[in-house]
MMTF fields as JSON, N, C-alpha, C and O atoms, coordinates in Angstrom:
{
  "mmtfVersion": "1.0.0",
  "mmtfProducer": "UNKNOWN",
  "numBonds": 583,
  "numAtoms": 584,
  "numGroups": 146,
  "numChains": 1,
  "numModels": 1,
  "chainsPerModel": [1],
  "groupsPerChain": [146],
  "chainIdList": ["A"],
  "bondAtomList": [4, 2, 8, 6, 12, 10, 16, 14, 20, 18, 24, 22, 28, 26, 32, 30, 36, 34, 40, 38, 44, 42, 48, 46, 52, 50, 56, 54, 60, 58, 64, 62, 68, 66, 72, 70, 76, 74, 80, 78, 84, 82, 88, 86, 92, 90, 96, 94, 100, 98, 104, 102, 108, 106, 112, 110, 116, 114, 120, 118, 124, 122, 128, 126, 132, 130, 136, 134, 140, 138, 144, 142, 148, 146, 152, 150, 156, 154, 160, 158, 164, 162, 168, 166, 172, 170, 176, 174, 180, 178, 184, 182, 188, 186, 192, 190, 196, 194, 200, 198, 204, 202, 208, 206, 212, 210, 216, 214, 220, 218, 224, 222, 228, 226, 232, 230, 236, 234, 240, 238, 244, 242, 248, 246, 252, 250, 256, 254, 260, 258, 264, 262, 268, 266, 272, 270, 276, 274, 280, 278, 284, 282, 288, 286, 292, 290, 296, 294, 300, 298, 304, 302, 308, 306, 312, 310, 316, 314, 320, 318, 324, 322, 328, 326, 332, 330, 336, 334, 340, 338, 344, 342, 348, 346, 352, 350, 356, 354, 360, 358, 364, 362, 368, 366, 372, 370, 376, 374, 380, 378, 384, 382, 388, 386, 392, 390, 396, 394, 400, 398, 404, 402, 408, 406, 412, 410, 416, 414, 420, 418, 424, 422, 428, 426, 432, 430, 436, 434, 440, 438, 444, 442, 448, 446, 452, 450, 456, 454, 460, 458, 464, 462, 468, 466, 472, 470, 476, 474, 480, 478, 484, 482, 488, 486, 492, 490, 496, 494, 500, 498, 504, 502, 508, 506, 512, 510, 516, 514, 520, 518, 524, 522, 528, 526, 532, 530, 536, 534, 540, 538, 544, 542, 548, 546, 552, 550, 556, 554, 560, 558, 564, 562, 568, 566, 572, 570, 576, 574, 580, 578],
  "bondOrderList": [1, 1, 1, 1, 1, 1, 1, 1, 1, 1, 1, 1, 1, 1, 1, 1, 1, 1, 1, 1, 1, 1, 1, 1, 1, 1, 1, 1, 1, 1, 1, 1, 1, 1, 1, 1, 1, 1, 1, 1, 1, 1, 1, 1, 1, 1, 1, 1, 1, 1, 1, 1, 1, 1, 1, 1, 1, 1, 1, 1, 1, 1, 1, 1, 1, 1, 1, 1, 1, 1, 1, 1, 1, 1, 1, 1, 1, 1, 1, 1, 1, 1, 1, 1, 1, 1, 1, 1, 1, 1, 1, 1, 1, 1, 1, 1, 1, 1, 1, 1, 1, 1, 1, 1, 1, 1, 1, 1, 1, 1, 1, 1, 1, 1, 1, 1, 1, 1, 1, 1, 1, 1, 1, 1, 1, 1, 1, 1, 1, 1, 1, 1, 1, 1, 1, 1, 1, 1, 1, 1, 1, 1, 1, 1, 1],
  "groupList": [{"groupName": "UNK", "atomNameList": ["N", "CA", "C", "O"], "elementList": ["N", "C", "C", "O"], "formalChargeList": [0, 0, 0, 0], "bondAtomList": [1, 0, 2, 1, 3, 2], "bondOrderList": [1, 1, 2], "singleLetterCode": "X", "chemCompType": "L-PEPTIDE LINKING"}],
  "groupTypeList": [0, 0, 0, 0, 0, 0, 0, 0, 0, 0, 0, 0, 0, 0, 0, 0, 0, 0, 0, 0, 0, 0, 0, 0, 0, 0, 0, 0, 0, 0, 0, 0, 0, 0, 0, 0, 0, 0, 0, 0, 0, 0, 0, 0, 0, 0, 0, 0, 0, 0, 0, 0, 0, 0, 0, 0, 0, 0, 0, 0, 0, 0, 0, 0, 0, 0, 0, 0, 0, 0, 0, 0, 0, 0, 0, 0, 0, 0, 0, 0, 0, 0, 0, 0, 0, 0, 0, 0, 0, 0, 0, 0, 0, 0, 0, 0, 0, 0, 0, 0, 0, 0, 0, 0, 0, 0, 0, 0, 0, 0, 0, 0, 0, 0, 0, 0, 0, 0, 0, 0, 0, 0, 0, 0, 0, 0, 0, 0, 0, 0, 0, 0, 0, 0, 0, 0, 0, 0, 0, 0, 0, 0, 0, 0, 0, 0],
  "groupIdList": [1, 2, 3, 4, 5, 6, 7, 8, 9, 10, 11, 12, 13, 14, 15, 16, 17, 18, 19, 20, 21, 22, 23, 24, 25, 26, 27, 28, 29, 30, 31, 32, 33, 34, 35, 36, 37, 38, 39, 40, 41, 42, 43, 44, 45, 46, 47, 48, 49, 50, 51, 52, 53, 54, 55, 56, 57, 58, 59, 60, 61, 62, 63, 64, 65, 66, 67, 68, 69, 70, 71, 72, 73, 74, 75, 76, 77, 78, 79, 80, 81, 82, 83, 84, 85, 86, 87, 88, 89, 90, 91, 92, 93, 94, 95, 96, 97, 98, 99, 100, 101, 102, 103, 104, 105, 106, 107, 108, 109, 110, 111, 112, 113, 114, 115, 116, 117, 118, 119, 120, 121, 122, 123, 124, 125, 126, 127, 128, 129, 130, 131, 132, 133, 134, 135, 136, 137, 138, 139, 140, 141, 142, 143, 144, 145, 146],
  "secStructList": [7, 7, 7, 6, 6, 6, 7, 7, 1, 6, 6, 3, 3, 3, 7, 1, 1, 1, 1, 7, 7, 3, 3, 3, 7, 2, 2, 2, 2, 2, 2, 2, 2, 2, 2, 2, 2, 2, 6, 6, 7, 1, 1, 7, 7, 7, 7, 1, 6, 6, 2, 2, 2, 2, 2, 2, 2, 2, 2, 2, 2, 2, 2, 2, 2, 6, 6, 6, 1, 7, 7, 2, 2, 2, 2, 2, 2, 2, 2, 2, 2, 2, 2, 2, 2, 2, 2, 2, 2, 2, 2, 2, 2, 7, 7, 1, 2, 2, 2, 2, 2, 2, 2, 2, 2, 6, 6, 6, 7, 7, 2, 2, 2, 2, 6, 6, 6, 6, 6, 7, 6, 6, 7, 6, 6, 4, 4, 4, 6, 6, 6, 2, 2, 2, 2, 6, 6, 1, 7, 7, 7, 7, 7, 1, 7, 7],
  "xCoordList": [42.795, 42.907, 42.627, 42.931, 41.988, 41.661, 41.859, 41.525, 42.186, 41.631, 40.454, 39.64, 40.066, 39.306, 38.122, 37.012, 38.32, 37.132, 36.432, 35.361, 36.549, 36.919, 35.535, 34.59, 36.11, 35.487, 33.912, 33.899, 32.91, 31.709, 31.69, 32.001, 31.033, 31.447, 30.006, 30.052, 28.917, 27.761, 26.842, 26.045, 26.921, 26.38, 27.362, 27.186, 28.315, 29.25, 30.977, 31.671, 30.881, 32.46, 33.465, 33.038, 34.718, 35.147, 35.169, 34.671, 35.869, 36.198, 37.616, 38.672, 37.429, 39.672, 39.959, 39.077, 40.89, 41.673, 42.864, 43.623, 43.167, 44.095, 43.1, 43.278, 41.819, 41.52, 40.287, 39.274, 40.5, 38.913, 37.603, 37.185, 37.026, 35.81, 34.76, 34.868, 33.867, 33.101, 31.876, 31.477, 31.3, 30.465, 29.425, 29.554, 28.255, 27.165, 27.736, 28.495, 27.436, 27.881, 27.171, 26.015, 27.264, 26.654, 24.97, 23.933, 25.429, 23.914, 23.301, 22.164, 23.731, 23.118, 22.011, 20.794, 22.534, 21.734, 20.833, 19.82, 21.501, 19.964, 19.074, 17.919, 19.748, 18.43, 17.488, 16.324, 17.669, 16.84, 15.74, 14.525, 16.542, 15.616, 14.647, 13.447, 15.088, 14.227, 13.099, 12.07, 13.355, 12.459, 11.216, 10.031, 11.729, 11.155, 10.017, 9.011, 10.595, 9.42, 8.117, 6.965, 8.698, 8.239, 6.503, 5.275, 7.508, 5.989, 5.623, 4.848, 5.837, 4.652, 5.09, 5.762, 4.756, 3.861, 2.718, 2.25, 2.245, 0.831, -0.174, -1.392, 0.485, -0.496, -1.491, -2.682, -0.357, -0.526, -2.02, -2.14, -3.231, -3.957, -4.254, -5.024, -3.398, -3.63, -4.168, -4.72, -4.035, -4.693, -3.137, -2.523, -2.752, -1.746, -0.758, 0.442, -1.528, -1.243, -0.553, 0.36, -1.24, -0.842, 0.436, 1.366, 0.356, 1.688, 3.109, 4.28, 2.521, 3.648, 3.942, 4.514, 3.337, 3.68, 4.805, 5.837, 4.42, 5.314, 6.855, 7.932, 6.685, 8.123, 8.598, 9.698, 8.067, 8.568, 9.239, 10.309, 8.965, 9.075, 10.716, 11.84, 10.385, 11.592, 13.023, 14.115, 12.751, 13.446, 14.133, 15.315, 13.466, 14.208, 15.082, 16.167, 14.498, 15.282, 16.552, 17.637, 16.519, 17.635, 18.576, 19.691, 18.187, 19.216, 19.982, 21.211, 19.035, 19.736, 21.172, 22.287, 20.975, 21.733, 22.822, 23.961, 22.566, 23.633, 24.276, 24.753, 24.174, 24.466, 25.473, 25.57, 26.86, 28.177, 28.403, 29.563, 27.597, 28.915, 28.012, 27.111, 28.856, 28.833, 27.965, 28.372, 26.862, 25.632, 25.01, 24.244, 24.879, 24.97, 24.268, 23.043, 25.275, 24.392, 23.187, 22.151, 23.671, 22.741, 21.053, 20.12, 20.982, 19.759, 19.097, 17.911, 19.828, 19.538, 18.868, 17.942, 19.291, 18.662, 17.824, 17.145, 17.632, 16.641, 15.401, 14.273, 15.823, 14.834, 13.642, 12.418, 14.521, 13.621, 13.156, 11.928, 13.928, 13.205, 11.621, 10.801, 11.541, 11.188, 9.533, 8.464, 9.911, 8.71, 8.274, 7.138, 9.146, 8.286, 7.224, 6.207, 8.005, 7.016, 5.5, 4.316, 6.3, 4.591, 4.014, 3.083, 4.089, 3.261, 2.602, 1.412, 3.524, 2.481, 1.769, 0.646, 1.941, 0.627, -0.503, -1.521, -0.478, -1.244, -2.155, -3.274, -1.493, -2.434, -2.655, -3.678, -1.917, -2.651, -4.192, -5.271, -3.907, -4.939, -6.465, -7.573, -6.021, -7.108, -7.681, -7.456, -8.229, -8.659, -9.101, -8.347, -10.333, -10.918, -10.595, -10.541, -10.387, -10.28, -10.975, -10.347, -12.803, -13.151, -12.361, -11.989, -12.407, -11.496, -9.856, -9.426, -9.039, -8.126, -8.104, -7.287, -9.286, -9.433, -10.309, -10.31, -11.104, -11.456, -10.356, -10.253, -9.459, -8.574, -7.317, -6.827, -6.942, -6.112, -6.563, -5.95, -7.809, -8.264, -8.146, -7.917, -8.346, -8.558, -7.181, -6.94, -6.02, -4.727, -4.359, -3.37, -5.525, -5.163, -4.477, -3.899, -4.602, -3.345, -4.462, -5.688, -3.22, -4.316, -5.049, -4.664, -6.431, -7.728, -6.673, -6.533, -5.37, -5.215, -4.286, -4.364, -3.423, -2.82, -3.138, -2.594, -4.346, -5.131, -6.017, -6.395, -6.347, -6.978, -5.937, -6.13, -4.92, -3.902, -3.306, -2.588, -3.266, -2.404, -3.798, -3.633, -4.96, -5.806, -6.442, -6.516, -6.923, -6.236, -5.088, -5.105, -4.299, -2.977, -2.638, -2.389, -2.661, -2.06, -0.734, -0.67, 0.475, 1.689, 1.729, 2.64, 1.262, 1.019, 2.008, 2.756, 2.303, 3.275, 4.577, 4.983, 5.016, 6.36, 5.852, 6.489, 4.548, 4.13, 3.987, 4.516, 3.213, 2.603, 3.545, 3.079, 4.678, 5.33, 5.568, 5.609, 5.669, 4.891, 3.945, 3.995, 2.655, 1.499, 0.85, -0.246, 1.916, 1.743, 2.824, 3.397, 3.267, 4.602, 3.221, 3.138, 2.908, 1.287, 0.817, 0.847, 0.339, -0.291, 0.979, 0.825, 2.152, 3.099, 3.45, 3.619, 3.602, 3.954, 2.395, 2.482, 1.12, 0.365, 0.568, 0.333, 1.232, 1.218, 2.435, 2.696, 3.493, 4.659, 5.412, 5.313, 6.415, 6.493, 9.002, 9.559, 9.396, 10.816, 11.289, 11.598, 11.395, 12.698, 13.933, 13.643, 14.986, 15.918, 16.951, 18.002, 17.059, 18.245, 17.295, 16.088, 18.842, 17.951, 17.413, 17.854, 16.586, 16.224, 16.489, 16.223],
  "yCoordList": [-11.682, -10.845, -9.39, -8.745, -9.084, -7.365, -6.34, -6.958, -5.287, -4.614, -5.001, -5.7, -4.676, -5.173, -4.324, -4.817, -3.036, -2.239, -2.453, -1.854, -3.082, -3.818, -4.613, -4.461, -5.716, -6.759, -6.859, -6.038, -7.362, -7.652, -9.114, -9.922, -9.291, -10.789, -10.723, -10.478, -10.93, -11.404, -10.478, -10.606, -9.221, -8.27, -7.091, -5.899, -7.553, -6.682, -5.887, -6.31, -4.856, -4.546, -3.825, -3.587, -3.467, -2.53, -1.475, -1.161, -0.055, 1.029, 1.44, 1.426, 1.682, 1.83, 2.471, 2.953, 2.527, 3.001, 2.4, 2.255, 2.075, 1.583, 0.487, -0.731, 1.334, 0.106, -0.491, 0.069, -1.508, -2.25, -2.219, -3.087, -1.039, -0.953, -1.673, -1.825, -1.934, -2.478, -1.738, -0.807, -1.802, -1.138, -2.26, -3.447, -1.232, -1.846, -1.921, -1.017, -3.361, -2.929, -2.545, -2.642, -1.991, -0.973, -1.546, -1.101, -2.825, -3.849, -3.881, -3.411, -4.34, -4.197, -3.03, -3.214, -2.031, -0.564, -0.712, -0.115, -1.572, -1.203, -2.171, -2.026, -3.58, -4.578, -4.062, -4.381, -3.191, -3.13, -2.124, -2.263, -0.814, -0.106, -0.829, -0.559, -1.462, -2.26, -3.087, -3.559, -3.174, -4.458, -3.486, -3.785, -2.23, -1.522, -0.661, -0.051, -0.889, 0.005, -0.815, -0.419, -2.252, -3.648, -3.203, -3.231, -2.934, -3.268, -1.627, -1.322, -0.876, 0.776, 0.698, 1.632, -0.449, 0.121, 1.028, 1.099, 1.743, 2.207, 1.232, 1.23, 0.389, -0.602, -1.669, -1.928, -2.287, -2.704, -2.324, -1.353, -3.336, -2.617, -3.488, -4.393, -2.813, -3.508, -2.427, -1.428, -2.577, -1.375, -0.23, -0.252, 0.17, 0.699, 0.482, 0.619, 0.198, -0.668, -2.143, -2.554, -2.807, -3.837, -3.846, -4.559, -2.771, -2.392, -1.927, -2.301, -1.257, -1.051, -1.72, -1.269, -2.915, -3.867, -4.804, -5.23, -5.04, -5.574, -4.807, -5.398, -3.505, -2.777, -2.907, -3.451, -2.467, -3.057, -4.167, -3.934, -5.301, -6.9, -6.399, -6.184, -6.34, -6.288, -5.766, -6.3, -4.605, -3.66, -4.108, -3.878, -4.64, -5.175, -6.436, -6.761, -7.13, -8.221, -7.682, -8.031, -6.934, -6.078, -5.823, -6.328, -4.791, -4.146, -5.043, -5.045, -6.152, -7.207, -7.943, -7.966, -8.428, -9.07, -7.682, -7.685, -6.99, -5.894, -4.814, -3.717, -5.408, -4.29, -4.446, -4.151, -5.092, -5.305, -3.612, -3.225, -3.107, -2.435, -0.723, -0.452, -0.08, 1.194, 1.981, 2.441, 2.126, 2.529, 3.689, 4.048, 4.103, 5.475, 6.486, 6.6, 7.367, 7.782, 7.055, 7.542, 5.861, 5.169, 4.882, 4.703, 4.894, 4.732, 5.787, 5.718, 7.187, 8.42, 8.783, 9.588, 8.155, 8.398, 7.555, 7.705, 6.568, 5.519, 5.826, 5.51, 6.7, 6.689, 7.682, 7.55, 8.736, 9.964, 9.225, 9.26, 8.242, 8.352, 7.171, 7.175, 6.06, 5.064, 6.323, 6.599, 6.564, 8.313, 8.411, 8.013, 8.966, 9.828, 8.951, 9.322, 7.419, 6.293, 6.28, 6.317, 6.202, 5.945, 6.916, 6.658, 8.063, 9.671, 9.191, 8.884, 9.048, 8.936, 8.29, 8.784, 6.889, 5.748, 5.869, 5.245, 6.748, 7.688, 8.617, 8.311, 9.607, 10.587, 10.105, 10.454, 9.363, 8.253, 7.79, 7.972, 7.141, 6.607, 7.34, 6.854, 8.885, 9.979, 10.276, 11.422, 9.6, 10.199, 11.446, 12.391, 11.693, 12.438, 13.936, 13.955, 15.153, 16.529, 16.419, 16.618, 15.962, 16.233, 15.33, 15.613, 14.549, 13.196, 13.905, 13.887, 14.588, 14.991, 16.234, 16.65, 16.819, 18.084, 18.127, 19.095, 17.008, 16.398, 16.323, 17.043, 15.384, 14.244, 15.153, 15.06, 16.41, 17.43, 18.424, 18.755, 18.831, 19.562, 19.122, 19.916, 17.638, 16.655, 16.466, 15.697, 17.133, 17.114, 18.765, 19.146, 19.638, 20.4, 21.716, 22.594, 21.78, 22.811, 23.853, 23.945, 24.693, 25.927, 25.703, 24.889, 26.623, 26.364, 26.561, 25.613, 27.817, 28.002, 27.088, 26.749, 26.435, 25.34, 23.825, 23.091, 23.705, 22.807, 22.848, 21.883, 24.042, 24.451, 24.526, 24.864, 24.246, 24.172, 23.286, 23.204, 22.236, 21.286, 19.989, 18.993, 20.304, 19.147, 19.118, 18.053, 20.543, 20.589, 20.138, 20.436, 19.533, 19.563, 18.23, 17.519, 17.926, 16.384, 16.016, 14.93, 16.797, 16.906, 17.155, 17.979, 16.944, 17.412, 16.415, 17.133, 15.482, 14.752, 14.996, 14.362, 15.904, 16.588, 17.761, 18.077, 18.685, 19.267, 19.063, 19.771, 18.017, 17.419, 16.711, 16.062, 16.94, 16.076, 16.461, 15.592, 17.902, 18.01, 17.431, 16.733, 17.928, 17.543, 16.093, 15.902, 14.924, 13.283, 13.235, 12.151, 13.863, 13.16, 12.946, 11.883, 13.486, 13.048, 11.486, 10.631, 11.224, 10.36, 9.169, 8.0, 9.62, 8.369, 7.78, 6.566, 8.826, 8.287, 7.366, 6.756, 7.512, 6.853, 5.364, 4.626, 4.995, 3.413, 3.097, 1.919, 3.794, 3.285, 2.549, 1.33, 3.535, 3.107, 3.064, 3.896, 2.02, 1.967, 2.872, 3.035, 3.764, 4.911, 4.234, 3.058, 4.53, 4.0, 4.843, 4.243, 6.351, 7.19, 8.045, 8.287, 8.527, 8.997, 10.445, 10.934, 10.967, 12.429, 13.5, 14.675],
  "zCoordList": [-16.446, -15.267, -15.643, -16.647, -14.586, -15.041, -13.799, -12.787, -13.532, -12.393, -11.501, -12.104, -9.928, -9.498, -9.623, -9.827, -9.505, -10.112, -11.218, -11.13, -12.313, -13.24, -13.694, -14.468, -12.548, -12.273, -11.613, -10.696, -11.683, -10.524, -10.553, -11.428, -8.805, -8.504, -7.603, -6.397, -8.204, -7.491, -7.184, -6.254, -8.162, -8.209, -7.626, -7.876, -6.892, -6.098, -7.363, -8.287, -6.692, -7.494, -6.507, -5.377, -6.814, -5.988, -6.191, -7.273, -5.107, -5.73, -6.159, -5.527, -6.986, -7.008, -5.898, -5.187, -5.7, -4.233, -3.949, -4.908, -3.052, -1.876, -1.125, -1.118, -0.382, 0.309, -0.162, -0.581, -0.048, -1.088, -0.3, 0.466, -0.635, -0.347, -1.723, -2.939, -0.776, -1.666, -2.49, -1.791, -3.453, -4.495, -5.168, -5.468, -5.263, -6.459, -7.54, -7.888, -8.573, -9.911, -10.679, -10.268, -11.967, -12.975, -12.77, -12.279, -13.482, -14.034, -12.628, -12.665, -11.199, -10.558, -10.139, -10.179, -9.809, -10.237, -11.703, -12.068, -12.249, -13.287, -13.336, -13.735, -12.785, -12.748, -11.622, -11.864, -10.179, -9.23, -9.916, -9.781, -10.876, -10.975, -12.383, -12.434, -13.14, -13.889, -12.883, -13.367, -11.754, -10.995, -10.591, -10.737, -10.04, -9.607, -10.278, -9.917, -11.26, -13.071, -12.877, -12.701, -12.969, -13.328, -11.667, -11.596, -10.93, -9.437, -9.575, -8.668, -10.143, -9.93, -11.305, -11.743, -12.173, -13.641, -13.347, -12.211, -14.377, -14.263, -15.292, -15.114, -16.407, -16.872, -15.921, -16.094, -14.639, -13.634, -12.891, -12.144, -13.251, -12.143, -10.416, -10.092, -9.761, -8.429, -7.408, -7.868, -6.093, -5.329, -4.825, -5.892, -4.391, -3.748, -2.692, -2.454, -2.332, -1.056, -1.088, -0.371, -2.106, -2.848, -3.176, -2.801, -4.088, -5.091, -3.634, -3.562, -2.952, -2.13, -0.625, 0.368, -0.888, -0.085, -0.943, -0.424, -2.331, -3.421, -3.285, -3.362, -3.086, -3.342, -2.49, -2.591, -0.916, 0.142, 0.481, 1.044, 0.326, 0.619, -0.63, -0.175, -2.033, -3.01, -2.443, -2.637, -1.704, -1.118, 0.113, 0.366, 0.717, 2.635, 1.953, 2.435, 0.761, 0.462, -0.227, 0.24, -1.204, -2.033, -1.197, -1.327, 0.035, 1.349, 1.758, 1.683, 2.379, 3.109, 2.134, 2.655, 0.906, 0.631, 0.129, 0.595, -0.446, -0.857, 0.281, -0.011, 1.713, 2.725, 3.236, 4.427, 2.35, 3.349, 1.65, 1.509, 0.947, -0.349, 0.382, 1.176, -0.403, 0.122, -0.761, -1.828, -0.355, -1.502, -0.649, -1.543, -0.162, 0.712, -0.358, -0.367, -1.451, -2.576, -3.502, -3.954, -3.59, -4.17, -3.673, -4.455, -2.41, -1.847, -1.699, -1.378, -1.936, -1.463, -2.595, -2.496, -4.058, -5.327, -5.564, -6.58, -4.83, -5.201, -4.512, -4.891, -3.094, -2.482, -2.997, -3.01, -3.418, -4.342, -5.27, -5.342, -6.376, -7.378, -7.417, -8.335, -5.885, -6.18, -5.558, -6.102, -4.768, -3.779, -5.206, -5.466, -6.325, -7.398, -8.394, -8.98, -8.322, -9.032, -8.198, -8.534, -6.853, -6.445, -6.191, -5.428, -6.469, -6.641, -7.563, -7.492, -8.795, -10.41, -9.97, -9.865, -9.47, -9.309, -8.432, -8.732, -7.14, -6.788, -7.967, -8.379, -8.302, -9.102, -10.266, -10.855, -10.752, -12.299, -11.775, -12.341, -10.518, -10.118, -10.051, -10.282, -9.586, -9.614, -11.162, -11.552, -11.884, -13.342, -12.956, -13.19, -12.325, -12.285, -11.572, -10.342, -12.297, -11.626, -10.141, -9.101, -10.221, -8.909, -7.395, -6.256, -7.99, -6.95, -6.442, -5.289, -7.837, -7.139, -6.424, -5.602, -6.945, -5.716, -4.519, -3.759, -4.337, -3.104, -2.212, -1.219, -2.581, -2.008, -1.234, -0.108, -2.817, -2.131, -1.03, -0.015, -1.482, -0.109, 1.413, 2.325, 1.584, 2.708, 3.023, 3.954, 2.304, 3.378, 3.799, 4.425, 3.223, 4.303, 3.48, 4.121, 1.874, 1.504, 0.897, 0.939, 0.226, 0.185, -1.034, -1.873, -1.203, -2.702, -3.418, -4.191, -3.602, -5.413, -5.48, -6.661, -4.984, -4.988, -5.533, -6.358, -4.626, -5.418, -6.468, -7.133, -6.598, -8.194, -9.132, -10.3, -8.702, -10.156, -10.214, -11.21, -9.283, -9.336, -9.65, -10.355, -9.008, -9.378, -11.0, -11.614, -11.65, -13.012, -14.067, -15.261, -13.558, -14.357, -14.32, -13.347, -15.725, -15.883, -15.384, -14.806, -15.508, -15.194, -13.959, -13.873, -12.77, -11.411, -10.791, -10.126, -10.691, -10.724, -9.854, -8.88, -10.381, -9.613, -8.913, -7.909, -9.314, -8.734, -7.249, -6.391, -7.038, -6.364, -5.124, -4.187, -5.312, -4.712, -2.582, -1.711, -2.385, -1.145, -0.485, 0.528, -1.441, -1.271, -0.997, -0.47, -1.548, -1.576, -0.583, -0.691, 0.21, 0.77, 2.752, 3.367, 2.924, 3.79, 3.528, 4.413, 2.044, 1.974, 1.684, 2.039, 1.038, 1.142, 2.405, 2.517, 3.64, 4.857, 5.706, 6.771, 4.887, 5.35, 5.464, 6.42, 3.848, 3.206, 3.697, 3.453, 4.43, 4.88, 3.919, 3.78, 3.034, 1.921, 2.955, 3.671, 2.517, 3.153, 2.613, 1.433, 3.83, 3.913, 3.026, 2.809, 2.547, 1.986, 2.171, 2.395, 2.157, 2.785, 3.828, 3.846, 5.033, 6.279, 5.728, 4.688, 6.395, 6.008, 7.039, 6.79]
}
């Protein structure tokens, strides 16, 4: 016998307290984000769309079964961090300087902006305004509200 916080029972745990709310457990949080590495590898070559139809489908199934525990922060960090996977796999995808300064111009932002960000290997987090246009194209699941 152990405490119930303690304990996980089907991926589920509690929170200490008084009243037993329910919680993700540790491994759970790390098998999803392991699953999630696994579908926006960049070794992976599929199309985008592809790939985030894969995360999608992973994701509505994940919610569904884990949506009686109280993950509220948790989705709010998942949701940023799963956005920042598929940025990289976006601009990984751009080898080429001219392609990413085509592609950036065609949403509209300013030349020195995109002269420094379509230059820059690390653009990545840069970039993260700038892809939030083309993420809402592929309809990638919201996961916390905004």
């Amino acid at each position: 016998m152990d405490r119930p916080w303690r304990l996980k029972f089907l991926g589920y745990s509690f929170l200490a307290g008084e009243d037993a709310t329910l919680r993700l457990a540790p491994k759970t949080v790390e098998r999803f984000k392991e699953r999630i590495r696994e579908l926006t590898s960049r070794s992976c070559s599929i199309s985008i769309q592809e790939r985030i139809r894969k995360v999608n489908a992973y994701i509505l199934g994940w919610v569904a079964y884990y949506r009686l525990a109280a993950m509220q922060t948790h989705c709010m960090r998942f949701d940023e961090w799963i956005r920042r996977r598929v940025r990289m796999c976006i601009w990984k995808q751009r080898k080429r300087v001219r392609t990413r300064y085509r592609e950036l111009r065609a949403l509209g932002i300013a030349e020195e902006v995109v002269h420094m960000t379509a230059n820059s290997q690390r653009a990545v987090g840069v970039s993260r305004e700038l892809c939030k246009l083309r993420i809402k194209n592929f309809r990638v699941i919201v996961l916390a509200p905004t």
